Short mmCIF file of C-alpha atoms in Angstrom, two decimals:
data_model
loop_
_atom_site.label_atom_id
_atom_site.label_comp_id
_atom_site.label_asym_id
_atom_site.label_seq_id
_atom_site.Cartn_x
_atom_site.Cartn_y
_atom_site.Cartn_z
CA MET E 1 11.58 23.07 0.52
CA LEU E 2 8.01 21.10 0.93
CA VAL E 3 6.54 21.32 -2.17
CA PRO E 4 3.25 22.74 -2.01
CA SER E 5 -0.25 20.99 -2.97
CA LEU E 6 -2.25 22.06 -5.85
CA SER E 7 -5.29 22.13 -3.75
CA ALA E 8 -3.46 24.10 -1.45
CA ILE E 9 -2.04 26.44 -4.02
CA ALA E 10 -5.24 27.23 -5.31
CA ARG E 11 -6.98 27.62 -2.37
CA ARG E 12 -4.75 30.50 -1.12
CA HIS E 13 -3.94 31.79 -4.47
CA THR E 14 -6.84 31.61 -6.73
CA ASP E 15 -11.12 31.75 -6.61
CA LEU E 16 -12.11 28.46 -8.38
CA ASP E 17 -13.73 26.28 -6.22
CA ASP E 18 -14.19 22.71 -5.04
CA ALA E 19 -14.82 21.30 -8.25
CA ASP E 20 -13.25 23.17 -10.29
CA ILE E 21 -9.92 22.20 -7.98
CA ALA E 22 -11.41 18.37 -8.08
CA TRP E 23 -11.32 18.33 -12.26
CA LEU E 24 -7.50 19.85 -12.01
CA GLN E 25 -6.51 16.52 -10.03
CA LEU E 26 -8.78 14.47 -12.20
CA ILE E 27 -6.17 16.21 -14.43
CA GLN E 28 -3.56 14.98 -12.34
CA ALA E 29 -4.44 11.60 -12.05
CA ASP E 30 -3.54 10.98 -16.16
CA TRP E 31 -0.75 14.04 -15.44
CA GLN E 32 2.09 11.50 -17.21
CA VAL E 33 0.73 9.64 -19.66
CA ILE E 34 -0.11 12.80 -20.79
CA ALA E 35 3.20 13.98 -20.22
CA ASP E 36 5.01 11.01 -22.21
CA LEU E 37 2.35 11.36 -24.89
CA SER E 38 3.81 14.87 -25.48
CA PHE E 39 7.57 13.86 -24.54
CA ALA E 40 6.91 17.03 -22.91
CA ASP E 41 7.21 19.41 -19.28
CA LEU E 42 4.09 19.82 -18.18
CA VAL E 43 2.61 22.69 -16.39
CA LEU E 44 -0.48 23.74 -14.66
CA TRP E 45 -0.87 27.57 -14.23
CA LEU E 46 -3.79 28.92 -11.96
CA PRO E 47 -5.20 32.36 -12.58
CA ASP E 48 -3.97 35.15 -10.21
CA ARG E 49 -7.84 35.78 -7.86
CA GLY E 50 -6.22 39.13 -8.40
CA GLY E 51 -5.80 39.05 -12.06
CA ALA E 52 -2.19 39.61 -11.36
CA GLY E 53 -1.06 36.46 -13.27
CA PHE E 54 -0.29 32.47 -13.36
CA TRP E 55 0.67 30.61 -10.77
CA ALA E 56 2.54 26.93 -10.98
CA GLY E 57 0.18 24.61 -9.34
CA ASP E 58 1.28 20.77 -10.72
CA GLN E 59 4.21 20.18 -13.18
CA MET E 60 5.24 16.52 -14.76
CA ARG E 61 8.49 15.72 -16.50
CA PRO E 62 7.86 13.06 -19.22
CA THR E 63 9.78 9.18 -19.18
CA THR E 64 9.79 9.14 -22.30
CA GLY E 65 12.05 11.88 -23.19
CA PRO E 66 14.37 15.38 -21.77
CA THR E 67 13.38 17.70 -19.52
CA ALA E 68 12.72 21.47 -20.64
CA TYR E 69 12.38 22.06 -16.89
CA VAL E 70 15.79 20.84 -14.80
CA ASP E 71 14.37 23.03 -11.73
CA ASP E 72 10.88 22.26 -9.72
CA ILE E 73 8.56 25.33 -10.26
CA VAL E 74 4.89 24.69 -8.47
CA GLY E 75 3.91 27.04 -5.98
CA THR E 76 5.51 29.91 -7.80
CA PHE E 77 4.19 33.40 -9.55
CA ALA E 78 3.90 34.41 -13.57
CA PRO E 79 2.68 37.85 -13.37
CA THR E 80 0.98 39.16 -16.27
CA GLY E 81 3.08 39.24 -20.08
CA ARG E 82 5.99 36.88 -18.35
CA ARG E 83 4.45 33.77 -19.67
CA ALA E 84 2.32 35.24 -23.52
CA LEU E 85 1.02 32.15 -24.54
CA VAL E 86 -0.80 31.06 -21.15
CA ASP E 87 -2.04 33.81 -21.20
CA ALA E 88 -3.49 34.08 -24.46
CA ALA E 89 -4.79 30.14 -24.23
CA PHE E 90 -6.62 31.59 -20.68
CA GLU E 91 -7.66 35.01 -22.16
CA LEU E 92 -8.82 33.47 -25.67
CA GLY E 93 -10.67 30.07 -24.16
CA ARG E 94 -7.78 27.86 -27.22
CA ILE E 95 -4.07 26.70 -27.77
CA ALA E 96 -1.75 28.74 -28.23
CA ARG E 97 1.68 28.13 -30.14
CA GLU E 98 4.09 29.80 -31.51
CA GLY E 99 6.83 28.99 -34.08
CA ASP E 100 10.09 29.76 -32.66
CA PRO E 101 11.52 27.73 -29.53
CA GLU E 102 12.22 29.46 -26.51
CA TRP E 103 15.62 29.54 -24.29
CA ARG E 104 16.77 28.53 -21.25
CA ASP E 105 19.71 27.55 -20.40
CA ASP E 106 20.78 27.67 -23.78
CA VAL E 107 18.24 24.49 -24.31
CA PRO E 108 15.59 24.98 -26.94
CA VAL E 109 12.06 24.40 -25.99
CA ARG E 110 9.05 24.38 -27.83
CA VAL E 111 6.26 25.51 -26.06
CA GLU E 112 2.23 24.76 -26.19
CA ALA E 113 -0.54 26.43 -24.29
CA ILE E 114 -4.16 24.26 -23.60
CA PRO E 115 -6.42 25.62 -21.47
CA VAL E 116 -7.95 23.69 -19.43
CA ARG E 117 -11.98 23.93 -19.61
CA ARG E 118 -14.89 23.19 -17.56
CA ALA E 119 -18.83 23.38 -17.82
CA GLY E 120 -17.55 25.86 -20.66
CA LYS E 121 -15.31 28.35 -18.38
CA VAL E 122 -11.20 28.76 -18.85
CA ILE E 123 -10.18 27.05 -15.09
CA ALA E 124 -6.59 27.06 -16.19
CA VAL E 125 -4.40 26.23 -18.28
CA ILE E 126 -1.82 23.99 -19.30
CA SER E 127 1.95 24.70 -20.80
CA ARG E 128 3.17 22.06 -23.18
CA ASN E 129 7.05 22.74 -22.92
CA THR E 130 9.09 20.02 -25.82
CA ASN E 131 12.44 20.43 -25.14
CA LEU E 132 14.09 20.08 -28.37
CA LEU E 133 17.60 19.75 -28.68
CA GLY E 134 18.83 16.19 -30.99
CA VAL E 135 15.40 16.26 -31.94
CA ARG E 136 15.48 13.69 -34.98
CA THR E 137 12.86 12.31 -37.71
CA PRO E 138 9.83 10.80 -35.75
CA SER E 139 9.46 7.27 -35.76
CA LEU E 140 6.25 5.74 -36.53
CA LEU E 141 5.62 5.16 -32.62
CA GLU E 142 6.27 8.79 -31.57
CA ILE E 143 4.31 10.00 -35.00
CA ASN E 144 1.30 8.41 -32.92
CA TYR E 145 2.38 9.27 -29.08
CA LEU E 146 1.77 12.95 -30.57
CA GLN E 147 -0.83 12.33 -32.46
CA ALA E 148 -2.45 10.63 -29.32
CA ALA E 149 -1.48 14.24 -26.63
CA THR E 150 -2.41 16.55 -29.99
CA ASP E 151 -6.85 14.58 -29.72
CA LEU E 152 -6.12 14.85 -25.57
CA SER E 153 -4.99 18.31 -25.48
CA GLN E 154 -8.01 19.79 -28.03
CA MET E 155 -10.14 16.74 -25.37
CA ILE E 156 -8.98 19.26 -22.31
CA ALA E 157 -9.14 22.56 -24.12
CA ALA E 158 -12.98 21.38 -25.00
CA GLY E 159 -14.30 20.39 -21.53
CA LEU E 160 -14.29 17.00 -22.44
CA PHE E 161 -11.11 15.61 -21.13
CA PRO E 162 -10.38 13.96 -18.13
CA SER E 163 -13.17 11.92 -17.87
CA THR E 164 -15.25 11.73 -14.44
CA ALA E 165 -16.63 8.26 -15.29
CA GLN E 166 -15.30 5.91 -12.12
CA ARG E 167 -11.68 4.84 -12.02
CA SER E 168 -10.42 1.44 -11.09
CA ASP E 169 -8.06 1.22 -8.00
CA HIS E 170 -4.73 -0.36 -9.97
CA ALA E 171 -1.88 -0.02 -8.28
CA ASP E 172 0.15 -1.29 -10.94
CA SER E 173 -2.13 0.57 -13.89
CA PRO E 174 0.07 1.07 -17.70
CA ARG E 175 2.03 3.84 -19.04
CA VAL E 176 2.50 4.56 -21.76
CA GLY E 177 5.81 2.84 -22.25
CA ASP E 178 4.76 -1.01 -21.33
CA GLY E 179 2.70 -0.41 -24.55
CA PHE E 180 0.76 1.16 -26.83
CA LEU E 181 -2.31 0.53 -29.00
CA ARG E 182 -4.22 2.84 -30.77
CA VAL E 183 -8.38 2.03 -31.52
CA ASP E 184 -10.32 3.35 -34.27
CA ALA E 185 -13.84 4.07 -33.37
CA ASP E 186 -15.13 0.22 -33.72
CA GLY E 187 -12.19 -0.89 -31.30
CA ARG E 188 -10.06 -1.87 -34.42
CA VAL E 189 -6.44 -1.47 -34.28
CA ILE E 190 -4.87 1.15 -36.29
CA TYR E 191 -1.05 0.86 -34.05
CA ALA E 192 0.43 -1.47 -31.78
CA SER E 193 4.04 -0.33 -31.20
CA PRO E 194 6.58 -3.42 -30.11
CA ASN E 195 6.19 -4.07 -26.23
CA ALA E 196 2.65 -4.41 -27.00
CA LEU E 197 2.92 -6.88 -29.03
CA SER E 198 5.43 -8.74 -27.40
CA THR E 199 2.36 -8.63 -24.49
CA TYR E 200 -0.60 -10.20 -26.52
CA ARG E 201 2.11 -12.87 -28.31
CA LYS E 202 2.68 -14.13 -24.92
CA LEU E 203 -1.69 -14.27 -24.54
CA GLY E 204 -0.77 -16.29 -27.76
CA LEU E 205 -1.00 -14.74 -31.09
CA THR E 206 1.24 -15.53 -33.57
CA GLY E 207 0.29 -12.12 -36.15
CA ASP E 208 0.53 -9.10 -35.73
CA LEU E 209 -2.08 -6.79 -33.82
CA THR E 210 -3.22 -4.26 -37.06
CA GLY E 211 -6.87 -4.82 -38.03
CA HIS E 212 -7.78 -7.18 -35.20
CA ARG E 213 -11.06 -6.45 -33.80
CA LEU E 214 -9.29 -6.16 -30.19
CA PRO E 215 -12.45 -7.71 -27.80
CA ASP E 216 -12.94 -10.44 -30.53
CA LEU E 217 -8.83 -10.96 -30.69
CA THR E 218 -8.90 -11.49 -26.63
CA ARG E 219 -11.61 -13.16 -26.64
CA GLU E 220 -10.14 -15.84 -28.94
CA LEU E 221 -7.11 -15.69 -26.66
CA VAL E 222 -8.53 -15.40 -23.74
CA PRO E 223 -10.74 -17.69 -21.78
CA PRO E 224 -14.28 -17.05 -20.68
CA LYS E 225 -12.68 -17.61 -16.69
CA LYS E 226 -9.47 -15.74 -17.43
CA ARG E 227 -11.71 -12.58 -18.45
CA PRO E 228 -13.70 -9.63 -17.41
CA ASP E 229 -17.85 -10.09 -18.17
CA GLU E 230 -18.74 -8.66 -21.32
CA GLU E 231 -19.60 -5.56 -20.83
CA THR E 232 -16.17 -4.47 -19.62
CA LEU E 233 -14.79 -6.77 -22.22
CA SER E 234 -16.20 -4.51 -24.90
CA ALA E 235 -16.05 -1.12 -22.99
CA VAL E 236 -12.00 -1.79 -22.07
CA LEU E 237 -10.85 -2.83 -25.10
CA GLY E 238 -13.22 -1.54 -27.68
CA GLY E 239 -12.36 2.09 -26.70
CA ARG E 240 -15.84 2.98 -25.12
CA ALA E 241 -15.18 3.57 -21.12
CA HIS E 242 -11.95 5.43 -19.58
CA ARG E 243 -11.97 2.44 -17.34
CA ASP E 244 -8.93 -0.79 -16.61
CA THR E 245 -9.46 -4.53 -15.78
CA GLU E 246 -6.85 -7.24 -16.10
CA LEU E 247 -6.88 -10.29 -17.78
CA GLY E 248 -4.88 -13.86 -17.58
CA ALA E 249 -4.84 -16.64 -20.00
CA SER E 250 -4.00 -20.41 -18.91
CA GLY E 251 -3.41 -23.23 -21.20
CA GLY E 252 -2.08 -23.16 -24.25
CA PRO E 253 0.59 -21.38 -25.39
CA GLY E 254 -0.23 -18.23 -23.18
CA ASP E 255 0.01 -20.48 -19.76
CA GLY E 256 -0.15 -18.03 -17.60
CA ALA E 257 -0.05 -14.66 -19.02
CA ALA E 258 -1.88 -11.75 -16.87
CA LEU E 259 -1.83 -7.85 -18.45
CA ILE E 260 -4.13 -5.13 -17.64
CA VAL E 261 -6.09 -3.49 -19.70
CA ARG E 262 -6.84 0.48 -20.14
CA SER E 263 -8.45 2.48 -21.73
CA ILE E 264 -8.45 6.53 -22.06
CA PRO E 265 -11.31 7.10 -24.73
CA LEU E 266 -10.59 9.66 -27.92
CA ARG E 267 -13.14 12.82 -28.76
CA PRO E 268 -11.30 15.72 -30.03
CA LYS E 269 -14.20 17.56 -31.73
CA GLY E 270 -16.96 15.76 -29.88
CA GLU E 271 -17.18 12.06 -32.19
CA HIS E 272 -15.62 8.75 -30.53
CA ILE E 273 -12.30 8.80 -33.12
CA GLY E 274 -11.08 5.95 -31.09
CA ALA E 275 -9.40 5.35 -28.27
CA ILE E 276 -6.10 4.94 -27.01
CA ILE E 277 -5.13 2.28 -24.85
CA LEU E 278 -2.01 0.31 -22.83
CA LEU E 279 -0.80 -2.70 -22.19
CA ARG E 280 0.60 -3.75 -18.82
CA ASP E 281 2.62 -7.62 -18.66
CA VAL E 282 2.09 -8.38 -15.07
CA THR E 283 2.79 -11.59 -15.45
CA ASP E 284 6.34 -12.12 -13.30
CA LEU E 285 3.71 -10.10 -10.33
CA ARG E 286 0.75 -11.62 -10.36
CA ARG E 287 3.44 -14.74 -10.03
CA ARG E 288 5.09 -13.73 -7.13
CA ASP E 289 2.06 -12.46 -5.14
CA ARG E 290 0.92 -16.41 -5.77
CA GLU E 291 4.52 -17.52 -4.64
CA LEU E 292 3.83 -15.25 -1.72
CA VAL E 293 0.45 -16.44 -0.48
CA THR E 294 1.77 -20.00 -0.82
CA LYS E 295 4.68 -18.38 1.30
CA ASP E 296 1.80 -17.46 3.87
CA ALA E 297 -0.20 -20.10 3.75
CA THR E 298 3.36 -22.10 4.57
CA ILE E 299 4.00 -19.91 7.76
CA ARG E 300 1.07 -20.67 8.83
CA GLU E 301 0.24 -24.01 8.60
CA ILE E 302 3.74 -24.54 9.97
CA HIS E 303 2.67 -22.74 12.62
CA HIS E 304 -0.48 -24.79 12.87
CA ARG E 305 1.87 -28.10 13.24
CA VAL E 306 4.38 -26.37 15.72
CA LYS E 307 0.86 -25.57 18.02
CA ASN E 308 -0.15 -29.13 17.60
CA ASN E 309 2.69 -30.50 18.01
CA LEU E 310 3.42 -28.48 21.89
CA GLN E 311 -0.12 -29.43 22.93
CA THR E 312 1.07 -33.61 22.10
CA VAL E 313 4.36 -32.62 24.50
CA ALA E 314 2.39 -30.70 27.69
CA ALA E 315 -0.33 -33.73 27.48
CA LEU E 316 2.23 -36.50 27.44
CA LEU E 317 3.89 -34.14 30.47
CA ARG E 318 1.06 -34.36 32.03
CA LEU E 319 0.25 -38.04 31.84
CA GLN E 320 3.79 -38.42 33.37
CA ALA E 321 3.20 -35.24 35.83
CA ARG E 322 -0.17 -38.23 37.56
CA ARG E 323 1.09 -41.09 36.88
CA ILE E 324 5.09 -40.06 39.14
CA GLY E 325 4.68 -40.76 42.92
CA SER E 326 6.72 -37.26 44.00
CA PRO E 327 4.86 -34.70 44.43
CA GLU E 328 7.75 -32.17 43.85
CA ALA E 329 8.14 -34.29 40.38
CA ALA E 330 4.75 -33.90 39.25
CA SER E 331 4.44 -30.15 40.56
CA ALA E 332 7.63 -29.86 37.91
CA LEU E 333 5.73 -31.17 35.26
CA GLU E 334 2.74 -29.50 35.99
CA GLU E 335 4.92 -26.33 35.31
CA ALA E 336 6.71 -27.74 32.30
CA VAL E 337 2.65 -28.08 30.90
CA ARG E 338 1.66 -24.27 31.71
CA ARG E 339 4.49 -23.11 30.35
CA VAL E 340 4.31 -25.27 26.40
CA GLY E 341 1.00 -24.33 27.25
CA SER E 342 1.52 -20.46 27.24
CA ILE E 343 4.08 -20.69 23.74
CA ALA E 344 1.92 -23.19 22.20
CA ILE E 345 -1.03 -20.44 22.25
CA VAL E 346 1.22 -17.47 20.67
CA HIS E 347 1.34 -20.02 17.40
CA GLU E 348 -2.26 -21.40 17.69
CA THR E 349 -1.82 -16.57 17.40
CA LEU E 350 0.29 -16.97 14.19
CA SER E 351 -1.78 -19.74 12.16
CA GLN E 352 -4.28 -17.68 12.20
CA ALA E 353 -2.54 -14.77 11.30
CA VAL E 354 -2.34 -13.26 8.18
CA GLU E 355 1.07 -11.48 8.84
CA GLU E 356 4.03 -12.14 11.50
CA THR E 357 2.69 -9.96 14.22
CA VAL E 358 -0.04 -11.09 16.09
CA GLU E 359 -2.26 -8.54 19.11
CA PHE E 360 -0.90 -9.53 22.63
CA ASP E 361 -4.39 -7.91 23.55
CA ASP E 362 -5.90 -11.92 23.12
CA ILE E 363 -3.22 -14.39 24.13
CA ALA E 364 -2.43 -12.24 27.76
CA ASP E 365 -6.27 -12.61 28.00
CA ARG E 366 -6.42 -16.44 27.32
CA LEU E 367 -3.27 -16.99 29.53
CA ALA E 368 -5.29 -14.70 32.23
CA ARG E 369 -7.62 -17.10 32.39
CA LEU E 370 -5.25 -20.30 31.93
CA VAL E 371 -4.43 -19.04 35.67
CA VAL E 372 -7.81 -18.75 36.80
CA ASP E 373 -8.54 -21.76 36.02
CA VAL E 374 -4.54 -23.53 37.56
CA GLY E 375 -5.18 -21.14 40.40
CA SER E 376 -8.69 -22.44 41.47
CA THR E 377 -7.38 -25.40 43.16
CA THR E 378 -5.60 -22.98 45.58
CA ALA E 379 -6.72 -19.58 45.61
CA GLN E 380 -9.56 -18.17 43.80
CA VAL E 381 -7.87 -15.62 42.34
CA GLY E 382 -9.35 -12.91 39.28
CA VAL E 383 -6.78 -11.75 36.79
CA ARG E 384 -7.48 -8.74 34.89
CA ARG E 385 -6.06 -6.31 32.36
CA GLU E 386 -5.74 -2.71 31.91
CA GLY E 387 -4.02 -1.27 28.66
CA SER E 388 -3.18 -2.62 25.72
CA PHE E 389 -0.03 -4.21 23.98
CA GLY E 390 -0.61 -3.89 20.88
CA VAL E 391 0.36 -5.80 17.93
CA LEU E 392 3.44 -7.19 18.38
CA PRO E 393 5.88 -9.18 15.98
CA SER E 394 6.33 -13.16 16.83
CA GLU E 395 10.29 -12.93 17.26
CA ILE E 396 8.83 -10.66 20.28
CA ALA E 397 5.66 -11.34 21.27
CA THR E 398 6.35 -15.73 22.14
CA PRO E 399 9.01 -14.84 25.06
CA LEU E 400 6.93 -12.29 26.19
CA ALA E 401 3.92 -15.23 26.38
CA MET E 402 6.31 -16.82 28.81
CA VAL E 403 7.45 -14.16 31.04
CA VAL E 404 3.61 -12.46 31.51
CA MET E 405 2.51 -16.85 32.00
CA GLU E 406 5.18 -17.36 34.40
CA LEU E 407 4.90 -13.62 36.25
CA LEU E 408 0.78 -14.50 36.85
CA GLN E 409 1.52 -18.28 37.58
CA ASN E 410 3.23 -17.11 40.47
CA ALA E 411 1.45 -14.38 41.68
CA ALA E 412 -1.66 -17.04 41.86
CA GLU E 413 0.64 -20.44 43.70
CA HIS E 414 3.37 -18.04 46.05
CA GLY E 415 0.80 -14.73 46.69
CA TYR E 416 -2.45 -15.80 48.29
CA ASP E 417 -2.61 -18.20 50.87
CA ALA E 418 -4.56 -21.94 50.33
CA GLY E 419 -8.11 -21.15 50.28
CA GLY E 420 -7.82 -17.67 49.32
CA SER E 421 -8.58 -15.03 47.15
CA GLY E 422 -7.57 -11.46 45.59
CA GLN E 423 -7.48 -10.39 42.08
CA ILE E 424 -4.12 -9.63 39.90
CA LEU E 425 -4.20 -7.13 37.49
CA ILE E 426 -1.90 -7.13 34.20
CA HIS E 427 -0.97 -3.52 32.97
CA ALA E 428 0.31 -2.37 29.83
CA VAL E 429 1.48 0.61 28.08
CA ARG E 430 3.46 1.99 24.37
CA HIS E 431 4.98 4.89 25.00
CA GLY E 432 6.98 5.06 21.44
CA ALA E 433 9.85 2.01 20.58
CA VAL E 434 8.95 0.43 24.09
CA LEU E 435 6.20 -1.67 26.04
CA GLU E 436 5.89 -1.20 30.38
CA VAL E 437 4.35 -4.17 31.97
CA ALA E 438 3.00 -4.58 35.13
CA VAL E 439 2.21 -7.88 36.88
CA GLU E 440 0.34 -6.38 40.74
CA ASP E 441 -1.09 -9.01 43.10
CA ASP E 442 -2.85 -7.51 46.21
CA GLY E 443 -1.73 -10.23 48.55
CA ARG E 444 0.25 -11.08 51.11
CA GLY E 445 3.26 -9.52 49.54
CA LEU E 446 7.74 -10.51 49.05
CA PRO E 447 9.61 -11.66 52.48
CA GLU E 448 11.31 -8.70 53.77
CA ASP E 449 14.79 -10.07 53.21
CA PHE E 450 13.77 -11.03 49.74
CA ASP E 451 16.49 -10.02 47.41
CA ILE E 452 15.81 -10.72 43.76
CA ASP E 453 19.54 -10.97 42.80
CA THR E 454 20.07 -13.95 45.21
CA ALA E 455 16.80 -15.57 44.40
CA THR E 456 17.09 -19.05 43.07
CA SER E 457 13.72 -19.86 41.83
CA LEU E 458 13.32 -21.20 39.26
CA GLY E 459 10.29 -19.38 36.93
CA LEU E 460 11.86 -16.18 38.10
CA SER E 461 14.78 -16.97 36.55
CA ILE E 462 13.31 -17.62 33.49
CA VAL E 463 11.50 -14.59 33.80
CA ARG E 464 14.71 -13.02 33.90
CA THR E 465 16.57 -14.11 31.20
CA LEU E 466 13.48 -13.69 29.13
CA VAL E 467 13.79 -9.92 29.98
CA GLU E 468 17.00 -9.66 30.37
CA SER E 469 18.75 -11.44 27.76
CA GLU E 470 16.03 -12.37 24.80
CA LEU E 471 13.82 -8.90 24.90
CA GLY E 472 16.53 -6.46 26.03
CA GLY E 473 14.77 -5.05 28.79
CA HIS E 474 14.79 -4.97 32.79
CA LEU E 475 12.97 -6.60 35.36
CA THR E 476 11.92 -5.64 38.96
CA LEU E 477 9.93 -6.71 41.59
CA GLY E 478 9.15 -4.95 44.36
CA HIS E 479 6.35 -4.25 46.97
CA ALA E 480 2.79 -2.86 44.85
CA PRO E 481 1.66 0.04 46.26
CA ASP E 482 -1.92 -0.75 47.94
CA GLY E 483 -0.11 -4.34 49.52
CA GLY E 484 0.79 -7.81 47.40
CA THR E 485 3.68 -7.42 44.76
CA ARG E 486 4.62 -5.89 41.78
CA ALA E 487 6.42 -7.31 38.76
CA GLY E 488 7.42 -5.66 36.00
CA PHE E 489 9.65 -4.87 32.97
CA SER E 490 9.84 -2.64 29.85
CA ILE E 491 11.16 -4.10 26.53
CA PRO E 492 11.67 -2.49 23.10
CA ILE E 493 9.31 -3.43 20.48
CA GLU E 494 10.92 -1.61 17.28
#
């Protein structure tokens, strides 16, 4: 069953306006952080339009502890009275909790309900559901997690969280388990998780983090060229701004180390008391990113060199054609030059591409210009393209370029009398995973006794081999609807 989105549930069952929904979606953005700090499942309850109860708009399971909800409950309805703490938090506008746990499937669950306030009005309730199986005396790390979760809960109830400040687009944003710091109002570290300490030691830290002002320490460890501007550094690492930034180091013990730092300021009673700082070591990720960039640059350089080598081969063949005495041999060499040139165009395009794909329309248009230039010595032909080949992978683009070149060249050379004129049409259309291509001319057409299966033309043999063997397609050759010749083929492109 498809799980409905928060906005869909809100619009279908509640009176929440767009601003309310946007506020709840900001909470969703930090949903996993709150659940992990709480060691609890979170459920967002939305008030029913008719006041009959609450709808489960979203839920989040913790990655730091066992879940209290095995099944998904998003989209379900809880009538008034079924969840007394949710009712109380919504009506009274304050956090509601009970001493005795609920029992769900033989599992004791502690429940806490947190009102979600925006612009002075309670618009929803978050229930925090902690699975109490296996509960033990909490460690110092767990105590700091739970205290941070309590501070955030109080901020949500007071309408002070989430932050409406601009957020970064880091896809690698830190999670709670990656590295957790608690700093005071002055930006001084009062608790550092083992993972956070390990991350800073990769930057060159030799002692402990506790007691250091994080902005000052980071300036000592990270050179200016590898850190953000001073305003960002002070705001994020000092815990004053709900943002994240990336740091890197070069030289010394921290050579090549990189991390993403995320700050969540805390002000549970309105006054700034410090912040949660989350860290993620992204050294290996950035190294792989650099390797991919280097690999891509190497591949593009290879394509560039192949193109240059092919152009050299074409130049040698052209030179040989000029020196040879036999007109037939010279013509054969010129055909070879054009074939090599069509492959060179593909490699030239790939040498400028970011990925191993090409916009084949550009290649087809360049091939068309080559045919027009060469064909001008025998007949005055123009070439026009209709439709689009689209983006194609290199393993298809190279043989396809040779096929299109051969068909255009055959049409220009054999479709018209010397001194004549005409128009050649390239038609390309994609139907899902199939590309259909046709090359039509308005020339004199095929001989009456023409049979594609018995034809001995080298160009036609090349085309059939490439279409049927390399591209896995099917070639047809016949009369065009308005006279002339039509060569068509379809090939799979996925």
